[in-house]
């Protein structure tokens, strides 16, 4: 076989990517990759000369008539060449011969594989293969080599970024928790100050109603026993519209009573919502907590969104009720915003399509939020086990829903690996409260056109 000169071998090419910043979503294609392919009939000494000139080259891609055949690393090739009599046997032989002895399991990954996933796969290899380069298959169909040291450096850089983001996320959660605690103390004080005068009004309304009724009865007795009313009194009765006053005064007192009762309920709901949690969880009525939150959100629900409650029997649940109130208001607020935006878009479409008789806008059903609570068992074999009972709280809307990609992005936002918008932050805080603080589960289900359902699962102890 005629020997090929070194000039016939294409020199290795390294794709230098400059100062590209690495992040959580970085892929293998973002790293420096070597492109060095040789035919399997290439002589070993020719490859060793290339390795000598390029000390960072991790290996060579072997091809047969242009098709991928395998990979031999620098380390494997040199390990066989330093064996006794190996130079006489292999140095002037085709690389295919030494590859038949030095062949190992290859780790072949796509260039779109994330760096984090690739590093985990590389670390799972057997100890003797940990230093072997990785074969990267490009989308163009070409094969390139990745030095394992480059992968490790990138992996630890990204892990540092990930740790920093988690630290920032923890700081954000701590700051938000402290803000909520401070706001809770402030609102609790305001609610207490509201309840004091409301208590005075509420307490005296009963007496005022009784006094008013007594005075009306007294005036009726005067009219019965003194039918001839002096002109001055008759003129005064006409001036003040006495007949109307007798009918309207009880209604006015009832309105004042209803307003005071509503104000009292709102202030009580504020106190319940801003309830300061104890060091340890305590049993709480979740239905009362949900009703308190709905009362606070009533101004946003009037005329726009209808609440349908399907409460089942659930026992008091040991929890941090103040934090659960925050979860309920986050989820309900998220659902209300989505439904209101949907109605606004619907009205906008109707206004601009009034003249389009061929394509009328389909009228959507009234916006509704369904709240369902029940006790479930998650043990298939023994469904009546008391230690495996869970409270299920489902909050579902009949809105536009979301795609699987959007749902995946929301779940990804819970991990703290990237910065989030305000709504996603509120949901991630809710996820953290349910899973980390209560040991429960926070689930989301959604399909385009079928609305979104949030389910909270809390264990009953």
Coordinates of C-alpha atoms in Angstrom, one line a residue:
X1 CA 0.0 0.0 0.0
X2 CA 1.4 3.4 -0.9
X3 CA 2.0 5.7 1.9
X4 CA 0.1 9.0 1.9
X5 CA 2.0 12.1 2.6
X6 CA 1.0 14.3 5.5
X7 CA -0.1 17.0 3.1
X8 CA -2.9 14.8 1.9
X9 CA -4.5 14.9 5.4
X10 CA -6.8 17.8 6.0
X11 CA -5.7 19.6 9.1
X12 CA -8.1 19.8 12.1
X13 CA -10.4 22.8 12.3
X14 CA -11.5 24.3 15.6
X15 CA -14.7 26.3 15.5
X16 CA -13.7 29.3 17.8
X17 CA -16.9 30.9 19.1
X18 CA -15.4 34.0 20.6
X19 CA -16.7 35.3 23.9
X20 CA -20.1 33.7 23.7
X21 CA -21.7 33.7 27.2
X22 CA -22.9 30.4 28.5
X23 CA -26.2 30.0 30.2
X24 CA -28.6 27.4 31.6
X25 CA -29.9 26.7 28.1
X26 CA -26.5 26.5 26.4
X27 CA -26.0 23.5 24.1
X28 CA -23.0 21.5 22.8
X29 CA -23.1 23.6 19.6
X30 CA -22.0 26.6 21.7
X31 CA -18.7 25.0 22.7
X32 CA -15.4 24.7 20.7
X33 CA -15.6 21.6 18.6
X34 CA -12.8 20.0 16.5
X35 CA -13.4 18.9 13.0
X36 CA -10.8 16.2 12.0
X37 CA -11.8 13.3 9.8
X38 CA -9.6 10.6 8.3
X39 CA -10.3 7.6 6.2
X40 CA -9.9 4.2 7.9
X41 CA -7.0 3.3 5.5
X42 CA -4.9 6.3 6.7
X43 CA -1.6 5.2 8.2
X44 CA -1.2 5.6 12.0
X45 CA 2.0 7.5 11.7
X46 CA 0.3 10.2 9.7
X47 CA -2.3 10.7 12.4
X48 CA 0.4 10.8 15.1
X49 CA 2.2 13.5 13.2
X50 CA -1.1 15.6 13.3
X51 CA -1.5 14.9 17.0
X52 CA 2.1 16.1 17.6
X53 CA 1.5 19.4 15.8
X54 CA -1.9 19.9 17.5
X55 CA -1.5 18.9 21.2
X56 CA -5.1 19.9 22.1
X57 CA -6.7 17.8 19.5
X58 CA -8.6 15.1 21.4
X59 CA -8.9 12.5 18.7
X60 CA -9.9 11.7 15.1
X61 CA -13.2 10.9 13.4
X62 CA -12.9 7.8 11.3
X63 CA -14.8 7.6 8.1
X64 CA -15.1 5.0 5.3
X65 CA -15.8 6.5 1.9
X66 CA -17.1 9.6 3.6
X67 CA -19.5 7.7 6.0
X68 CA -19.0 7.8 9.7
X69 CA -17.1 4.7 10.9
X70 CA -16.0 5.5 14.5
X71 CA -13.7 7.6 16.6
X72 CA -10.3 6.9 18.0
X73 CA -9.0 9.2 20.7
X74 CA -5.4 10.5 21.1
X75 CA -5.1 8.7 24.4
X76 CA -6.2 5.3 23.0
X77 CA -3.9 5.6 19.9
X78 CA -0.9 6.5 21.9
X79 CA -1.5 3.8 24.6
X80 CA -1.4 1.1 21.9
X81 CA 1.7 2.6 20.2
X82 CA 3.8 2.6 23.4
X83 CA 3.3 -1.1 24.0
X84 CA 6.2 -3.5 23.2
X85 CA 6.7 -4.0 19.5
X86 CA 3.6 -1.9 18.8
X87 CA 5.5 0.6 16.6
X88 CA 6.6 -2.2 14.3
X89 CA 3.1 -3.6 14.2
X90 CA 0.9 -0.5 14.0
X91 CA 2.9 2.6 13.1
X92 CA 2.9 1.9 9.4
X93 CA -0.4 0.1 9.4
X94 CA -3.9 1.6 8.6
X95 CA -5.6 3.1 11.5
X96 CA -8.4 0.6 11.0
X97 CA -6.2 -2.2 12.3
X98 CA -5.4 -0.5 15.6
X99 CA -9.1 0.7 15.9
X100 CA -10.1 -3.0 15.8
X101 CA -8.2 -3.5 19.1
X102 CA -8.8 0.0 20.7
X103 CA -12.5 0.3 19.9
X104 CA -14.6 1.5 22.9
X105 CA -18.2 2.5 23.4
X106 CA -18.7 6.0 22.0
X107 CA -20.9 8.7 23.5
X108 CA -22.5 10.3 20.5
X109 CA -24.7 13.3 21.2
X110 CA -26.5 15.9 19.0
X111 CA -25.2 19.4 18.9
X112 CA -28.6 20.6 20.3
X113 CA -28.0 18.6 23.5
X114 CA -27.8 20.9 26.6
X115 CA -24.4 21.1 28.2
X116 CA -25.9 20.1 31.6
X117 CA -27.4 16.9 30.1
X118 CA -24.2 16.1 28.2
X119 CA -22.1 16.5 31.3
X120 CA -24.3 14.2 33.3
X121 CA -24.2 11.5 30.6
X122 CA -20.4 11.8 30.3
X123 CA -20.0 11.3 34.1
X124 CA -22.1 8.1 34.0
X125 CA -19.5 6.4 31.8
X126 CA -17.2 3.8 33.2
X127 CA -14.0 5.1 34.8
X128 CA -11.7 4.1 32.0
X129 CA -13.9 6.1 29.5
X130 CA -14.2 9.3 31.5
X131 CA -11.4 11.1 29.7
X132 CA -12.6 10.0 26.2
X133 CA -13.8 12.9 23.9
X134 CA -17.5 13.1 23.0
X135 CA -18.6 12.7 19.4
X136 CA -21.0 15.5 18.5
X137 CA -23.4 15.0 15.5
X138 CA -24.2 18.3 13.9
X139 CA -27.5 19.1 12.3
X140 CA -25.7 19.2 9.0
X141 CA -24.9 15.5 9.4
X142 CA -21.2 16.1 10.1
X143 CA -19.4 14.7 13.1
X144 CA -17.1 16.7 15.4
X145 CA -15.2 16.1 18.6
X146 CA -15.6 17.8 22.0
X147 CA -12.7 17.7 24.4
X148 CA -14.0 16.5 27.7
X149 CA -12.1 19.2 29.6
X150 CA -14.0 21.9 27.6
X151 CA -17.3 20.2 28.6
X152 CA -16.3 20.0 32.3
X153 CA -15.2 23.7 32.4
X154 CA -18.5 24.8 30.7
X155 CA -20.5 22.5 33.1
X156 CA -19.1 24.1 36.2
X157 CA -19.5 27.6 34.8
X158 CA -23.2 26.9 34.2
X159 CA -23.6 25.3 37.6
X160 CA -22.1 28.4 39.2
X161 CA -24.7 30.5 37.2
X162 CA -27.4 28.2 38.3
X163 CA -26.4 28.4 41.9
X164 CA -26.3 32.2 41.7
X165 CA -29.8 32.3 40.2
X166 CA -31.1 30.0 42.9
X167 CA -29.5 32.2 45.5
X168 CA -31.1 35.3 43.9
X169 CA -34.4 33.5 43.8
X170 CA -34.2 32.6 47.4
X171 CA -33.4 36.2 48.3
X172 CA -36.4 37.3 46.2
X173 CA -38.6 34.9 48.1
X174 CA -37.2 36.0 51.5
X175 CA -37.7 39.7 50.5
X176 CA -41.2 39.0 49.3
X177 CA -42.1 37.1 52.4
X178 CA -40.8 39.9 54.6
X179 CA -42.8 42.4 52.5
X180 CA -45.9 40.3 52.8
X181 CA -45.3 40.0 56.6
X182 CA -44.9 43.8 56.9
X183 CA -47.9 44.5 54.7
X184 CA -49.9 41.9 56.7
X185 CA -49.1 43.7 60.0
X186 CA -50.0 47.1 58.4
X187 CA -53.3 45.8 56.9
X188 CA -54.2 44.0 60.1
X189 CA -53.8 47.2 62.0
X190 CA -55.9 49.1 59.5
X191 CA -58.6 46.4 59.6
X192 CA -58.6 46.6 63.4
X193 CA -59.0 50.3 63.3
X194 CA -61.9 49.9 60.8
X195 CA -63.6 47.3 63.0
X196 CA -63.7 49.5 66.1
X197 CA -66.0 52.3 64.6
X198 CA -67.9 49.6 62.6
X199 CA -68.5 47.9 66.0
X200 CA -69.9 51.2 67.4
X201 CA -72.2 51.6 64.3
X202 CA -73.3 48.0 64.4
X203 CA -74.0 48.1 68.1
X204 CA -76.0 51.3 68.0
X205 CA -78.0 50.4 64.8
X206 CA -80.2 48.0 66.7
X207 CA -81.1 50.7 69.2
X208 CA -81.6 53.3 66.5
X209 CA -83.9 50.9 64.6
X210 CA -85.9 50.3 67.7
X211 CA -86.1 54.0 68.6
X212 CA -87.2 54.9 65.1
X213 CA -89.9 52.2 65.1
X214 CA -91.1 53.4 68.5
X215 CA -91.3 57.0 67.3
X216 CA -93.2 56.0 64.1
X217 CA -95.7 54.1 66.3
X218 CA -96.0 57.1 68.6
X219 CA -96.7 59.4 65.6
X220 CA -99.3 56.9 64.4
X221 CA -101.0 57.0 67.9
X222 CA -101.1 60.8 67.7
X223 CA -102.8 60.6 64.3
X224 CA -105.3 58.1 65.6
X225 CA -106.4 60.0 68.7
X226 CA -105.9 63.6 67.3
X227 CA -107.4 63.4 63.8
X228 CA -107.7 67.2 63.5
X229 CA -104.1 68.2 62.8
X230 CA -103.4 72.0 63.2
X231 CA -102.5 73.8 60.0
X232 CA -98.9 74.4 61.1
X233 CA -98.3 70.7 61.8
X234 CA -100.0 69.7 58.5
X235 CA -97.8 72.2 56.6
X236 CA -94.7 70.8 58.3
X237 CA -95.7 67.2 57.4
X238 CA -96.1 68.2 53.8
X239 CA -92.8 70.1 53.8
X240 CA -90.8 67.1 55.1
X241 CA -92.9 64.5 53.1
X242 CA -93.8 62.7 56.3
X243 CA -95.7 59.8 54.7
X244 CA -92.7 59.1 52.4
X245 CA -90.3 59.5 55.4
X246 CA -92.2 56.9 57.4
X247 CA -91.8 54.4 54.6
X248 CA -88.2 55.2 53.6
X249 CA -86.6 55.6 57.0
X250 CA -86.7 51.8 57.8
X251 CA -85.3 51.0 54.4
X252 CA -82.5 53.6 54.9
X253 CA -81.7 52.0 58.3
X254 CA -81.6 48.5 56.6
X255 CA -79.2 49.9 54.0
X256 CA -76.9 51.3 56.7
X257 CA -77.0 48.0 58.5
X258 CA -76.2 46.0 55.3
X259 CA -73.3 48.4 54.6
X260 CA -71.9 48.1 58.1
X261 CA -72.2 44.3 57.9
X262 CA -70.4 44.3 54.6
X263 CA -67.7 46.6 55.9
X264 CA -67.4 44.3 59.0
X265 CA -67.0 41.2 56.8
X266 CA -64.4 42.9 54.6
X267 CA -62.4 44.0 57.6
X268 CA -62.6 40.5 59.1
X269 CA -61.5 39.0 55.8
X270 CA -58.5 41.3 55.8
X271 CA -57.6 40.2 59.2
X272 CA -57.9 36.6 58.2
X273 CA -55.9 37.1 55.1
X274 CA -53.2 38.9 56.9
X275 CA -53.2 36.3 59.7
X276 CA -49.6 35.9 61.0
X277 CA -48.6 32.3 60.9
X278 CA -47.2 30.6 63.9
X279 CA -44.0 28.7 64.1
X280 CA -45.9 25.4 63.7
X281 CA -48.8 24.7 61.4
X282 CA -52.3 24.7 62.9
X283 CA -55.6 23.3 61.8
X284 CA -57.6 25.7 59.7
X285 CA -60.9 25.8 57.8
X286 CA -59.9 26.1 54.1
X287 CA -63.5 26.9 53.0
X288 CA -63.6 29.9 55.2
X289 CA -60.2 31.0 53.9
X290 CA -61.3 30.7 50.3
X291 CA -64.5 32.7 51.1
X292 CA -62.5 35.4 52.7
X293 CA -60.2 35.7 49.7
X294 CA -63.3 35.8 47.3
X295 CA -64.8 38.6 49.4
X296 CA -61.6 40.6 49.0
X297 CA -61.7 40.0 45.2
X298 CA -65.4 40.8 44.9
X299 CA -64.8 44.2 43.3
X300 CA -63.0 42.4 40.4
X301 CA -65.7 39.7 40.1
X302 CA -68.9 41.9 39.9
X303 CA -70.5 41.5 36.5
X304 CA -67.5 40.0 34.8
X305 CA -66.7 36.6 36.4
X306 CA -69.0 34.2 38.1
X307 CA -67.8 31.9 40.9
X308 CA -69.2 28.4 41.1
X309 CA -68.4 26.7 44.4
X310 CA -68.6 22.9 44.7
X311 CA -67.5 22.4 48.3
X312 CA -67.2 18.9 49.6
X313 CA -66.7 17.8 53.2
X314 CA -63.1 18.4 54.2
X315 CA -61.8 18.4 57.8
X316 CA -59.6 21.2 59.2
X317 CA -56.2 20.9 57.6
X318 CA -53.0 21.5 59.5
X319 CA -51.3 24.3 57.6
X320 CA -49.9 27.8 57.6
X321 CA -53.2 29.5 56.7
X322 CA -51.7 32.9 56.1
X323 CA -49.5 31.5 53.4
X324 CA -52.3 29.5 51.9
X325 CA -54.4 32.7 51.7
X326 CA -51.6 34.1 49.5
X327 CA -51.7 31.0 47.3
X328 CA -55.5 31.3 46.8
X329 CA -55.3 35.0 46.0
X330 CA -52.4 34.4 43.5
X331 CA -54.3 31.6 41.6
X332 CA -57.7 33.4 41.6
X333 CA -56.1 36.6 40.5
X334 CA -54.3 34.8 37.7
X335 CA -57.5 33.2 36.6
X336 CA -59.5 36.5 36.8
X337 CA -56.9 38.4 34.8
X338 CA -57.1 35.8 32.1
X339 CA -60.9 35.8 31.9
X340 CA -61.2 39.6 31.9
X341 CA -58.6 39.9 29.1
X342 CA -60.5 37.3 27.2
X343 CA -63.8 39.2 27.5
X344 CA -62.1 42.5 26.5
X345 CA -60.6 40.8 23.4
X346 CA -64.0 39.3 22.6
X347 CA -65.7 42.7 22.8
X348 CA -62.9 44.2 20.7
X349 CA -63.4 41.6 18.0
X350 CA -67.1 42.0 18.0
X351 CA -66.9 45.8 17.6
X352 CA -64.5 45.4 14.6
X353 CA -66.5 42.7 13.0
X354 CA -70.0 44.2 13.1
X355 CA -70.0 44.7 9.4
X356 CA -68.5 41.3 8.6
X357 CA -71.7 39.3 8.2
X358 CA -70.0 36.4 6.5
X359 CA -67.7 35.7 9.5
X360 CA -69.5 36.6 12.7
X361 CA -67.7 36.4 15.9
X362 CA -68.8 33.4 18.0
X363 CA -70.2 34.5 21.4
X364 CA -68.3 32.8 24.2
X365 CA -70.1 31.6 27.3
X366 CA -70.0 33.7 30.5
X367 CA -66.7 33.7 32.3
X368 CA -66.7 31.3 35.2
X369 CA -64.4 30.0 37.8
X370 CA -65.1 26.6 39.4
X371 CA -63.8 25.9 42.9
X372 CA -64.0 22.2 43.9
X373 CA -62.9 20.7 47.2
X374 CA -62.9 17.1 48.1
X375 CA -61.0 14.3 50.0
X376 CA -59.1 11.8 47.8
X377 CA -57.0 8.7 48.5
X378 CA -53.9 8.1 46.6
X379 CA -53.5 4.5 47.6
X380 CA -54.9 2.1 45.0
X381 CA -54.7 -1.0 47.2
X382 CA -56.1 0.5 50.4
X383 CA -58.2 3.5 49.5
X384 CA -59.5 3.9 53.1
X385 CA -56.1 4.3 54.8
X386 CA -56.3 7.4 57.0
X387 CA -52.6 8.2 56.6
X388 CA -53.0 8.4 52.8
X389 CA -55.8 11.0 52.6
X390 CA -55.3 14.2 50.7
X391 CA -57.4 17.4 50.4
X392 CA -57.8 18.3 46.7
X393 CA -58.6 22.0 45.9
X394 CA -59.2 22.6 42.2
X395 CA -59.6 26.1 40.8
X396 CA -60.6 25.9 37.1
X397 CA -61.6 28.6 34.7
X398 CA -63.3 28.4 31.3
X399 CA -60.9 30.7 29.6
X400 CA -58.8 30.4 26.5
X401 CA -56.3 28.0 28.1
X402 CA -52.7 27.7 27.1
X403 CA -50.5 25.6 24.9
X404 CA -48.3 22.8 26.1
X405 CA -45.2 25.0 25.4
X406 CA -46.6 27.8 27.6
X407 CA -47.5 25.3 30.3
X408 CA -43.9 23.9 30.2
X409 CA -42.5 27.4 30.5
X410 CA -44.6 28.0 33.6
X411 CA -43.4 24.8 35.2
X412 CA -39.8 25.8 34.2
X413 CA -40.2 29.1 36.0
X414 CA -40.8 27.3 39.2
X415 CA -37.2 25.9 39.2
X416 CA -35.7 29.4 39.6
X417 CA -33.4 28.9 36.6
X418 CA -34.4 32.2 34.9
X419 CA -35.9 35.5 35.6
X420 CA -39.7 35.6 35.5
X421 CA -42.5 38.1 34.9
X422 CA -44.7 39.2 37.8
X423 CA -47.5 36.7 37.2
X424 CA -45.1 33.8 36.9
X425 CA -43.4 35.0 40.0
X426 CA -46.7 34.9 42.0
X427 CA -47.3 31.3 40.7
X428 CA -43.8 30.2 41.5
X429 CA -44.2 31.6 45.1
X430 CA -47.4 29.6 45.3
X431 CA -45.6 26.5 44.1
X432 CA -42.9 27.0 46.7
X433 CA -45.4 27.5 49.5
X434 CA -47.4 24.3 48.6
X435 CA -44.4 22.0 47.9
X436 CA -41.7 23.3 50.2
X437 CA -43.7 24.6 53.2
X438 CA -46.6 22.2 53.2
X439 CA -45.2 19.1 51.5
X440 CA -48.0 19.1 49.1
X441 CA -48.3 19.1 45.3
X442 CA -49.1 22.0 42.9
X443 CA -50.5 20.8 39.6
X444 CA -51.5 22.7 36.4
X445 CA -53.6 21.3 33.5
X446 CA -54.5 23.3 30.4
X447 CA -55.5 22.9 26.8
X448 CA -56.1 25.6 24.3
X449 CA -59.8 26.5 24.3
X450 CA -60.5 24.4 27.4
X451 CA -59.4 26.7 30.2
X452 CA -56.8 26.2 32.9
X453 CA -57.1 24.1 36.1
X454 CA -54.9 24.5 39.1
X455 CA -55.0 21.7 41.7
X456 CA -53.6 21.9 45.2
X457 CA -53.0 18.6 47.1
X458 CA -52.5 18.8 50.9
X459 CA -52.0 15.7 53.0
X460 CA -54.5 15.2 55.9
X461 CA -52.7 14.1 59.0

